[in-house]
Tab-separated table of N, CA and C in Angstrom:
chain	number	residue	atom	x	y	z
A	1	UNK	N	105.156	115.222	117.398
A	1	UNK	CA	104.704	116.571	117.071
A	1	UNK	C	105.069	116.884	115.643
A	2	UNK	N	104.248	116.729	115.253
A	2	UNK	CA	104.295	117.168	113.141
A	2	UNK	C	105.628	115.739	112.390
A	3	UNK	N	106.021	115.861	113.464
A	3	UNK	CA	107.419	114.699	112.460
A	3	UNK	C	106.663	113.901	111.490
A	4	UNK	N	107.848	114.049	110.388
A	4	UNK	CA	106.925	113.038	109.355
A	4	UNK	C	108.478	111.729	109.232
A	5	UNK	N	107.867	110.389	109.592
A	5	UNK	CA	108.749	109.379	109.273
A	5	UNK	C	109.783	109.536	108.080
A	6	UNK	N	111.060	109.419	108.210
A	6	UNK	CA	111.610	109.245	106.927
A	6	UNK	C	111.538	107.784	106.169
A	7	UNK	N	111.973	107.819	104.841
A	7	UNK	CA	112.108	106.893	103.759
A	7	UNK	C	113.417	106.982	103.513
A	8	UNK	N	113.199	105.800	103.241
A	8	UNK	CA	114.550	105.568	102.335
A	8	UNK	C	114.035	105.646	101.146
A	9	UNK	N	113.076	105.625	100.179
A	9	UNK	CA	113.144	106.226	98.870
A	9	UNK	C	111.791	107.318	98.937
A	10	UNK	N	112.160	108.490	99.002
A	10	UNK	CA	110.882	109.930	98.651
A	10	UNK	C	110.495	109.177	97.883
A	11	UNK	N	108.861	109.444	98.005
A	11	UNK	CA	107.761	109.967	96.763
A	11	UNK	C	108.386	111.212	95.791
A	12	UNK	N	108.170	110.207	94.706
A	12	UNK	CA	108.603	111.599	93.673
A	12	UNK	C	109.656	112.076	93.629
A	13	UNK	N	110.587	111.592	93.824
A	13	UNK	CA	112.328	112.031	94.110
A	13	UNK	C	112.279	112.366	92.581
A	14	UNK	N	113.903	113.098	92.502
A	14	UNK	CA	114.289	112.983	90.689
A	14	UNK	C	114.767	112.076	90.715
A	15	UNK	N	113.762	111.653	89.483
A	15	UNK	CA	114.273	110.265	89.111
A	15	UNK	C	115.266	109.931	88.131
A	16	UNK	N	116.059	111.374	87.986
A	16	UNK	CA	117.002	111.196	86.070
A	16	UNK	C	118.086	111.266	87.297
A	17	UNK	N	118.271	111.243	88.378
A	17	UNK	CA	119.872	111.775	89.115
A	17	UNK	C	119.921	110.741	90.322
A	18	UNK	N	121.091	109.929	89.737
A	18	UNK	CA	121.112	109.098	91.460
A	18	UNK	C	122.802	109.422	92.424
A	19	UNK	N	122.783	110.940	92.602
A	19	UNK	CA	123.586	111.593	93.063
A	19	UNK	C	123.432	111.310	94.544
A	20	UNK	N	124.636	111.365	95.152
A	20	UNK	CA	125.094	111.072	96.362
A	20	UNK	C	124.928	112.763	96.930
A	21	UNK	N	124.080	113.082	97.696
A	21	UNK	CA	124.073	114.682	98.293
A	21	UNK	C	124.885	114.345	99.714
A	22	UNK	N	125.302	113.721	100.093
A	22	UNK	CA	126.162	113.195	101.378
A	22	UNK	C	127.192	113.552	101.124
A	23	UNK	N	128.129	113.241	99.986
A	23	UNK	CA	128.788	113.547	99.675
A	23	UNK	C	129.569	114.670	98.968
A	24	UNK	N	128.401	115.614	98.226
A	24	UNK	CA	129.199	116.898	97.845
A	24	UNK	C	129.650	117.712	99.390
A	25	UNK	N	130.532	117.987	98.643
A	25	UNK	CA	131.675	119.230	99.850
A	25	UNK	C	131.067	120.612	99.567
A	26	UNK	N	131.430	121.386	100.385
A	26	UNK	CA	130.655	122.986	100.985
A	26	UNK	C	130.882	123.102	99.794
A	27	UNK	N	131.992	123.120	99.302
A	27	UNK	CA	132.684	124.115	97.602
A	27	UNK	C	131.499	123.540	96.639
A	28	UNK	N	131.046	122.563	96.164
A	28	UNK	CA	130.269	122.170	95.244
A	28	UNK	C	128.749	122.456	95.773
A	29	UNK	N	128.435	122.483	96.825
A	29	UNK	CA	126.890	123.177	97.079
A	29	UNK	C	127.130	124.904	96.590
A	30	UNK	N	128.433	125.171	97.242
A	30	UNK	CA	128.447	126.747	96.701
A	30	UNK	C	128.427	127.347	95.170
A	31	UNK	N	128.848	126.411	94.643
A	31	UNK	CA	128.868	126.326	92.833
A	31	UNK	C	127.222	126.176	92.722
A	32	UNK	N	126.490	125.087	93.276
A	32	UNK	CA	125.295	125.101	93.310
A	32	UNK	C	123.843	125.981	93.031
A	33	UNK	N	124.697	127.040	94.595
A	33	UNK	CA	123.752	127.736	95.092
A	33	UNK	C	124.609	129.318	95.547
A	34	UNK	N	122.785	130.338	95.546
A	34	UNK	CA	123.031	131.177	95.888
A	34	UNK	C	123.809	131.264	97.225
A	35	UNK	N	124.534	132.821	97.634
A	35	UNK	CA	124.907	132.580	99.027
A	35	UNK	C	123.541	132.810	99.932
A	36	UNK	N	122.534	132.915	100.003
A	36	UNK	CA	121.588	132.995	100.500
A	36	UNK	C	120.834	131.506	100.329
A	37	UNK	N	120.701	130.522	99.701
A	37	UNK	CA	120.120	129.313	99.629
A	37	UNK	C	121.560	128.656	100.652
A	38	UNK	N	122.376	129.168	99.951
A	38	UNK	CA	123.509	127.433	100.716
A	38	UNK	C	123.440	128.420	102.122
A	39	UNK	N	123.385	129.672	102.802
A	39	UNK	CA	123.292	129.650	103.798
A	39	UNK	C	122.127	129.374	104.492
A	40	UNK	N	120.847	129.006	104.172
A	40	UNK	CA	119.955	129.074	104.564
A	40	UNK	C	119.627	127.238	104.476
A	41	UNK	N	120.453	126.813	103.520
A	41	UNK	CA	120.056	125.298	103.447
A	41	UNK	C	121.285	124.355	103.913
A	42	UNK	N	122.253	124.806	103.696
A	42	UNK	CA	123.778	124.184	104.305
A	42	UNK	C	123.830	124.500	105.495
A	43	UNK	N	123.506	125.480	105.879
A	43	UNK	CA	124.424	126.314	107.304
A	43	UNK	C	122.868	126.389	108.551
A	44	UNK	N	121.692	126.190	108.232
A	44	UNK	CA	120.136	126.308	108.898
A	44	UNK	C	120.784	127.815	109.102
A	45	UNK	N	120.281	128.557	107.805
A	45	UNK	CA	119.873	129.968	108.383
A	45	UNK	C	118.555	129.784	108.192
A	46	UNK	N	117.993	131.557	108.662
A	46	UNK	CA	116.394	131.564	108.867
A	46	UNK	C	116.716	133.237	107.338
A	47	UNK	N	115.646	133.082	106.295
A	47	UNK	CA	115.630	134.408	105.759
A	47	UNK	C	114.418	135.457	106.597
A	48	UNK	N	114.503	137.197	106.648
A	48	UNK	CA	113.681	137.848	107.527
A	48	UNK	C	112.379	137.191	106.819
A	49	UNK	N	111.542	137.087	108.320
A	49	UNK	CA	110.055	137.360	107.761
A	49	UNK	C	109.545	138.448	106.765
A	50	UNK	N	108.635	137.868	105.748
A	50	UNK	CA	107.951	138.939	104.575
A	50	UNK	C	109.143	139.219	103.428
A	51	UNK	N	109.928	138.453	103.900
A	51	UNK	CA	111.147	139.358	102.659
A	51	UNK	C	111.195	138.040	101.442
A	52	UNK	N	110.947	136.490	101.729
A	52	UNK	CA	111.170	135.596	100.463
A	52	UNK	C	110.268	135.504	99.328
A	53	UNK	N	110.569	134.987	98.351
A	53	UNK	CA	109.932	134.977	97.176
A	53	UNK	C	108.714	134.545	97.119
A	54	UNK	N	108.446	133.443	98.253
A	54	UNK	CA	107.039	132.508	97.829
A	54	UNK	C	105.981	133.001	99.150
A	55	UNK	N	106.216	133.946	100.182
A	55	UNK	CA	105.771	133.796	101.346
A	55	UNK	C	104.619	134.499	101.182
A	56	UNK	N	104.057	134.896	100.058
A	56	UNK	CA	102.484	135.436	99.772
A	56	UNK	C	102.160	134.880	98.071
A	57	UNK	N	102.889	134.099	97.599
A	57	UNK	CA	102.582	133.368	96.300
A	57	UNK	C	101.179	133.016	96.183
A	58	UNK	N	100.498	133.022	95.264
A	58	UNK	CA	99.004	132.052	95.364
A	58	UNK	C	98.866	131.403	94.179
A	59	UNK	N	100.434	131.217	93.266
A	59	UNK	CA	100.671	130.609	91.832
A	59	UNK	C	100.318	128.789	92.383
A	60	UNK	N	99.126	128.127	91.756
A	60	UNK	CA	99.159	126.499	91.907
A	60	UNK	C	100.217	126.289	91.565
A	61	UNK	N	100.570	125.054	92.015
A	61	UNK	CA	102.103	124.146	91.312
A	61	UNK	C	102.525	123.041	92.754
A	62	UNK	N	103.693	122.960	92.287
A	62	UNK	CA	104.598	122.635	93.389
A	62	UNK	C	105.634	122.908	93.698
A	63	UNK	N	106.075	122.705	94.674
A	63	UNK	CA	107.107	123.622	95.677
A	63	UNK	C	108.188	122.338	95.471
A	64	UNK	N	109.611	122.361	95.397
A	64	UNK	CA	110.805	121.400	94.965
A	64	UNK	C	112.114	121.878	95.841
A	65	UNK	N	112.761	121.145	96.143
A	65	UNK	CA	113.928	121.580	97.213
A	65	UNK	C	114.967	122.214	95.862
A	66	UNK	N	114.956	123.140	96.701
A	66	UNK	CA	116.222	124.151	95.698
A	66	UNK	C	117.951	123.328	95.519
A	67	UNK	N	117.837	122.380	96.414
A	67	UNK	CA	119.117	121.560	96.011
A	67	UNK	C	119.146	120.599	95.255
A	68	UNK	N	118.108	119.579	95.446
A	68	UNK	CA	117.797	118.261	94.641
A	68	UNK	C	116.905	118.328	94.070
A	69	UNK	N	115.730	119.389	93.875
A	69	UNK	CA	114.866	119.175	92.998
A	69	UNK	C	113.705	118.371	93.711
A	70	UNK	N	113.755	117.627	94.792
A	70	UNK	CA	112.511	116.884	95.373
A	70	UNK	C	111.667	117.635	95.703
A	71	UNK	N	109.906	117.258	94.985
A	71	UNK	CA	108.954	117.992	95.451
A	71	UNK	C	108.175	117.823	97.064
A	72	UNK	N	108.096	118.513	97.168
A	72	UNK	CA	108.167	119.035	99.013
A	72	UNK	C	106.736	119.346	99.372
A	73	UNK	N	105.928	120.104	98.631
A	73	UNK	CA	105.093	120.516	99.076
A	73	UNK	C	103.964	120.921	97.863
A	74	UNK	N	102.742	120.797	98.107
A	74	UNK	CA	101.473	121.012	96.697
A	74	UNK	C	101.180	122.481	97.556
A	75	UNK	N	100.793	123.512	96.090
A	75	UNK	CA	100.428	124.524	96.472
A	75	UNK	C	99.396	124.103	97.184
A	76	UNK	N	98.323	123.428	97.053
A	76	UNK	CA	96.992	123.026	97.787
A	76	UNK	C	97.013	122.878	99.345
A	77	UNK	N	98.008	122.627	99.775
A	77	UNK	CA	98.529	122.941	101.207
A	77	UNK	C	98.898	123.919	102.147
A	78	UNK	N	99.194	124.919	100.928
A	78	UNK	CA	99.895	126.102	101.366
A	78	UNK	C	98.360	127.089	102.176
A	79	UNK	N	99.170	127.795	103.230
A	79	UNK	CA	98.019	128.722	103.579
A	79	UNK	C	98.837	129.989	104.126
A	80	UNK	N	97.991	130.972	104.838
A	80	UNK	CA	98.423	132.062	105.317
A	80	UNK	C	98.608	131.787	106.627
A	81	UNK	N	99.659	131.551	107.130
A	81	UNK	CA	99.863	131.573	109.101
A	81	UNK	C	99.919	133.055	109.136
A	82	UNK	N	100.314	134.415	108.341
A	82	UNK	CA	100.341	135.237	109.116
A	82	UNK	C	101.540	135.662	109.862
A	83	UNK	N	102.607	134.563	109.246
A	83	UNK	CA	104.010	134.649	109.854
A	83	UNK	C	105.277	135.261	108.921
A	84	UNK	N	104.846	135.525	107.797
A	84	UNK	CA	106.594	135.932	106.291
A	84	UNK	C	106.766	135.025	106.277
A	85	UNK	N	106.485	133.705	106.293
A	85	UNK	CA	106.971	132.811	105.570
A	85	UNK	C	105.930	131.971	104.722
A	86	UNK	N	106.561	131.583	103.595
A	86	UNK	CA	105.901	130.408	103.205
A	86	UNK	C	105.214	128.932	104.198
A	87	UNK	N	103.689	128.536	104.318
A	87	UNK	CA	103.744	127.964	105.456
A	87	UNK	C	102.354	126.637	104.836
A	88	UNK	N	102.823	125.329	105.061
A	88	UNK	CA	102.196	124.579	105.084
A	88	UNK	C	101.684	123.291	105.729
A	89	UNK	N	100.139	122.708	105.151
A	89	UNK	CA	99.761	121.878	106.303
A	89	UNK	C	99.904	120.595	106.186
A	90	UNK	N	100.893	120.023	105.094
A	90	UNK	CA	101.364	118.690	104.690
A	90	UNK	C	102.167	118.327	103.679
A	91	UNK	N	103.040	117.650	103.777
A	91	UNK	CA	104.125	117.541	103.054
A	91	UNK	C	104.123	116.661	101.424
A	92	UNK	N	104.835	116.503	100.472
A	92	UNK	CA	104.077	115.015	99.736
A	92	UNK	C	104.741	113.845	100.459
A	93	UNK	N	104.050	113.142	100.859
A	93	UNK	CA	104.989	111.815	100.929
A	93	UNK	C	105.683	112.275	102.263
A	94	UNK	N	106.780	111.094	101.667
A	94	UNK	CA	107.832	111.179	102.897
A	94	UNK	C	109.192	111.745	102.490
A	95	UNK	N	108.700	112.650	101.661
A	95	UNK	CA	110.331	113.783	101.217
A	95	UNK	C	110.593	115.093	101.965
A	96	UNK	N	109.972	115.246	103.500
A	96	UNK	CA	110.993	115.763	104.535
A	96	UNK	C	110.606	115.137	105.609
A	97	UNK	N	111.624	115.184	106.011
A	97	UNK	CA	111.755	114.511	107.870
A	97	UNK	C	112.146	116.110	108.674
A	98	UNK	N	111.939	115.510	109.675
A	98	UNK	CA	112.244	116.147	111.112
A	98	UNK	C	113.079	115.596	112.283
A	99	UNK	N	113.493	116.458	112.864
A	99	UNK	CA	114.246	116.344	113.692
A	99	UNK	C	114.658	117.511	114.643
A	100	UNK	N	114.417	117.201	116.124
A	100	UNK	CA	114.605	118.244	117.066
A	100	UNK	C	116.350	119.076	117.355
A	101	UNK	N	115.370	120.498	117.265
A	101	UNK	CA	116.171	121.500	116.963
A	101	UNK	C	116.555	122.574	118.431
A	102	UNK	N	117.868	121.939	119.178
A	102	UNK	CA	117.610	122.421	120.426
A	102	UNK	C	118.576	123.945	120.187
A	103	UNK	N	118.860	124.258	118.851
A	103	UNK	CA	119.673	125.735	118.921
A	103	UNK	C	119.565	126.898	119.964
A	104	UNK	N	117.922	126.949	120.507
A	104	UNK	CA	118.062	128.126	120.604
A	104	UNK	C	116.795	127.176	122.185
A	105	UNK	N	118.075	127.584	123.489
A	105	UNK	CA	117.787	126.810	124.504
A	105	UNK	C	116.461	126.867	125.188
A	106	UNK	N	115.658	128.020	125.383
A	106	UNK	CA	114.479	127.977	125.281
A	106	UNK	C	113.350	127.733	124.712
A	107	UNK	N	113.846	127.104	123.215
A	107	UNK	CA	112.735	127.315	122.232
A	107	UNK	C	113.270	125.911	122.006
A	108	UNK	N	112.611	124.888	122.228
A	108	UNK	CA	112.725	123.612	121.450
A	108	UNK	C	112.085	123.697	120.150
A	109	UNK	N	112.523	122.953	119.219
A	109	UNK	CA	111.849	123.037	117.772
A	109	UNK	C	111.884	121.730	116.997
A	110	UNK	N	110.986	121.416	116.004
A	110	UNK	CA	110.998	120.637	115.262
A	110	UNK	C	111.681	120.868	113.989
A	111	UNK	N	113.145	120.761	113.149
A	111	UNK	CA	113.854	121.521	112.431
A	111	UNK	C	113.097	120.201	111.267
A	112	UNK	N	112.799	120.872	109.664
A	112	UNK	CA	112.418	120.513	108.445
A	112	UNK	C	113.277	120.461	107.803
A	113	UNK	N	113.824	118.982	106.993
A	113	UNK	CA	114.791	118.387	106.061
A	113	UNK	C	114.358	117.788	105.068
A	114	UNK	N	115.073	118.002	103.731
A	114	UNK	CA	114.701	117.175	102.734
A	114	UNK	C	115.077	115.819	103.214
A	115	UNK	N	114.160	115.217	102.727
A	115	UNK	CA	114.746	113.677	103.276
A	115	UNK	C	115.590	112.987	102.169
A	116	UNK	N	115.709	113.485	100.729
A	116	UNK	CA	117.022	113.591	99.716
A	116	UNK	C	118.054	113.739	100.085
A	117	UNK	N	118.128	115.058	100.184
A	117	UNK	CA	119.827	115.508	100.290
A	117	UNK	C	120.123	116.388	102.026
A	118	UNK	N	119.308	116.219	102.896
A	118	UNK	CA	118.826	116.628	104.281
A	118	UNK	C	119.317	118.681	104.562
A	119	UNK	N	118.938	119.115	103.511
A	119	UNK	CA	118.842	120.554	102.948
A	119	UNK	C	117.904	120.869	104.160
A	120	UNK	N	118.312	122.105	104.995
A	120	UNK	CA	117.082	122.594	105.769
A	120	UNK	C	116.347	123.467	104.941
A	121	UNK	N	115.338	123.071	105.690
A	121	UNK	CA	113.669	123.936	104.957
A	121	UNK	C	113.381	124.888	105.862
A	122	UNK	N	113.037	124.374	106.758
A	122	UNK	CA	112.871	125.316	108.257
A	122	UNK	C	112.098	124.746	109.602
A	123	UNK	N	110.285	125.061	109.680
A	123	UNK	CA	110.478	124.483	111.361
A	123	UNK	C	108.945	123.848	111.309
A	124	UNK	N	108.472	122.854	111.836
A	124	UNK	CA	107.212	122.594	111.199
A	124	UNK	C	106.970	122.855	113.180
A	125	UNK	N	105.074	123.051	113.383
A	125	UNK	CA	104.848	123.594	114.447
A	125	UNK	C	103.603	122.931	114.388
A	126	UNK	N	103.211	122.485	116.107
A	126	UNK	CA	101.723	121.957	115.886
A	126	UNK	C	100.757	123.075	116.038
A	127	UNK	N	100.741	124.096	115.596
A	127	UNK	CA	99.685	125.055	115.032
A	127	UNK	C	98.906	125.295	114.471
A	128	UNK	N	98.755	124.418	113.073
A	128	UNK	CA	98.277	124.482	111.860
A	128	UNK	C	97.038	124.317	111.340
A	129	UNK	N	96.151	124.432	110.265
A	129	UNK	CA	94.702	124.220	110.103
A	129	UNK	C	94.784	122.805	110.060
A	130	UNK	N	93.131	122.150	110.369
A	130	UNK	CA	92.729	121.319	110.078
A	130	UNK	C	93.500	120.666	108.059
A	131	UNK	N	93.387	119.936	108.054
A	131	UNK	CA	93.214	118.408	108.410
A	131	UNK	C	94.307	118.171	109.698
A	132	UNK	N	95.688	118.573	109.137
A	132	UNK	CA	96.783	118.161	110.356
A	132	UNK	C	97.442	118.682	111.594
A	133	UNK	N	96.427	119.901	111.629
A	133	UNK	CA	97.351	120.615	113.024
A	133	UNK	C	98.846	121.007	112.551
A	134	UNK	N	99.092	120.788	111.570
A	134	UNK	CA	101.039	121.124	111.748
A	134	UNK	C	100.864	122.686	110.652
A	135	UNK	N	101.848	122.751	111.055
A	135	UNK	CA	102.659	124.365	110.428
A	135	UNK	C	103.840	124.334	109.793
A	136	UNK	N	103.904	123.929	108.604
A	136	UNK	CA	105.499	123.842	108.149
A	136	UNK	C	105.891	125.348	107.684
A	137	UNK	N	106.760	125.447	108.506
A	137	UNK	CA	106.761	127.063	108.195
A	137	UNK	C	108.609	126.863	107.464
A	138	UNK	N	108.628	127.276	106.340
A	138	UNK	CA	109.370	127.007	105.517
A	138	UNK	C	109.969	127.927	104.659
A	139	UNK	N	111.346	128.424	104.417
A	139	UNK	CA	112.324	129.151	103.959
A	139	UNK	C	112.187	129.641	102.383
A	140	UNK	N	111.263	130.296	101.774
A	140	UNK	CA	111.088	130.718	100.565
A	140	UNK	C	112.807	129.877	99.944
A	141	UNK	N	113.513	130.340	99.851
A	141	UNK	CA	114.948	130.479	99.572
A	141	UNK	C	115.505	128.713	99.699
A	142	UNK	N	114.693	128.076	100.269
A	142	UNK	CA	115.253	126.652	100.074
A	142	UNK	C	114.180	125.858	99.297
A	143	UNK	N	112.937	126.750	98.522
A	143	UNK	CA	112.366	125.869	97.832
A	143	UNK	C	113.113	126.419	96.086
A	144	UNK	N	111.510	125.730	95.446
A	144	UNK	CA	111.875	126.374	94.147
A	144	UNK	C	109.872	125.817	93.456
A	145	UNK	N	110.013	126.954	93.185
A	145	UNK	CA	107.807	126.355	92.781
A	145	UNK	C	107.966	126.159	91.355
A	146	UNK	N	107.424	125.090	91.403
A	146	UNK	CA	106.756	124.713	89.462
A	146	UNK	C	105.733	124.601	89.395
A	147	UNK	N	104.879	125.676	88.406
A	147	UNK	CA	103.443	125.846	88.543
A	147	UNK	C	103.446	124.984	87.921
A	148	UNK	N	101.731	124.681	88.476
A	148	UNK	CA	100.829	123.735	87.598
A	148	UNK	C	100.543	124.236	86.119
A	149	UNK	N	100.186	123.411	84.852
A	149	UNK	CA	99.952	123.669	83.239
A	149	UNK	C	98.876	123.633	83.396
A	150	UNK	N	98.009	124.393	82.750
A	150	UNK	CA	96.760	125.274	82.902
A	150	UNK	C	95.738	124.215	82.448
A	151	UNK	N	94.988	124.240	82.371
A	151	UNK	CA	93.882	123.600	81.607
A	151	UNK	C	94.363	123.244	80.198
A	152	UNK	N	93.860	121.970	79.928
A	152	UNK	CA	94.300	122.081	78.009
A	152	UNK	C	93.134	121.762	77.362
């Protein structure tokens, strides 16, 4: 259901940093990051629906994990589910994985990870438009967008 295989090397990783994310301790993600990213990407929080930065964006670019910088997602993917969140229908590559998310005992879930530094994103769902049926419904607050350069 939506899982995307992991890699051992992402498409498109940063390629200037061959940092160990396994290894930083809570204290150095917190130097990192906001308390709202490291709780939302360290700790799997959820931010409210309608309230994140990108969850009605329509800027082209790409979407990059707010910890490592790996690009995650092409605006060209992105659509409206209709849900407050940022939400898309394919990932690049193989720079997030999945993995089942039994937190909340009635609600099985598919939980979204960088497959870099395994930063939660949020919950991918087989809902989604054509081409793939999936729904990556995803945490404004654990990305970071770099628009596309305009025409030259």
């Amino acid at each position: 259901m939506g899982s995307s295989p992991s890699s051992p090397k992402p498409d498109s990783a940063q390629a200037t940093s061959n940092v160990d994310y396994s290894s930083l301790s809570e204290e150095e993600w917190k130097k990192q990051l906001t308390e709202e990213q490291f709780h939302i990407t360290r700790q799997k929080g959820t931010e409210r629906a309608f309230t994140g930065e990108y969850w009605n964006t329509k800027t082209p670019g790409t979407y990059h994990c707010i910890c490592c910088e790996t690009p995650l997602f092409e605006s060209s993917t992105k659509f409206d589910s209709g849900t407050g969140w940022p939400s898309y229908y394919k990932p690049i590559g193989n720079n997030v994985k999945s993995k089942l998310d039994l937190s909340i005992i009635f609600m099985p879930r598919q939980e979204v990870l960088c497959a870099v530094c395994g930063a939660h994103l949020g919950h991918v769902f087989d809902d989604g438009p054509p081409p793939t049926g999936n729904r990556y419904c995803i945490n404004s607050a654990s990305l970071k967008l770099k628009p596309s350069k305009g025409p030259r």
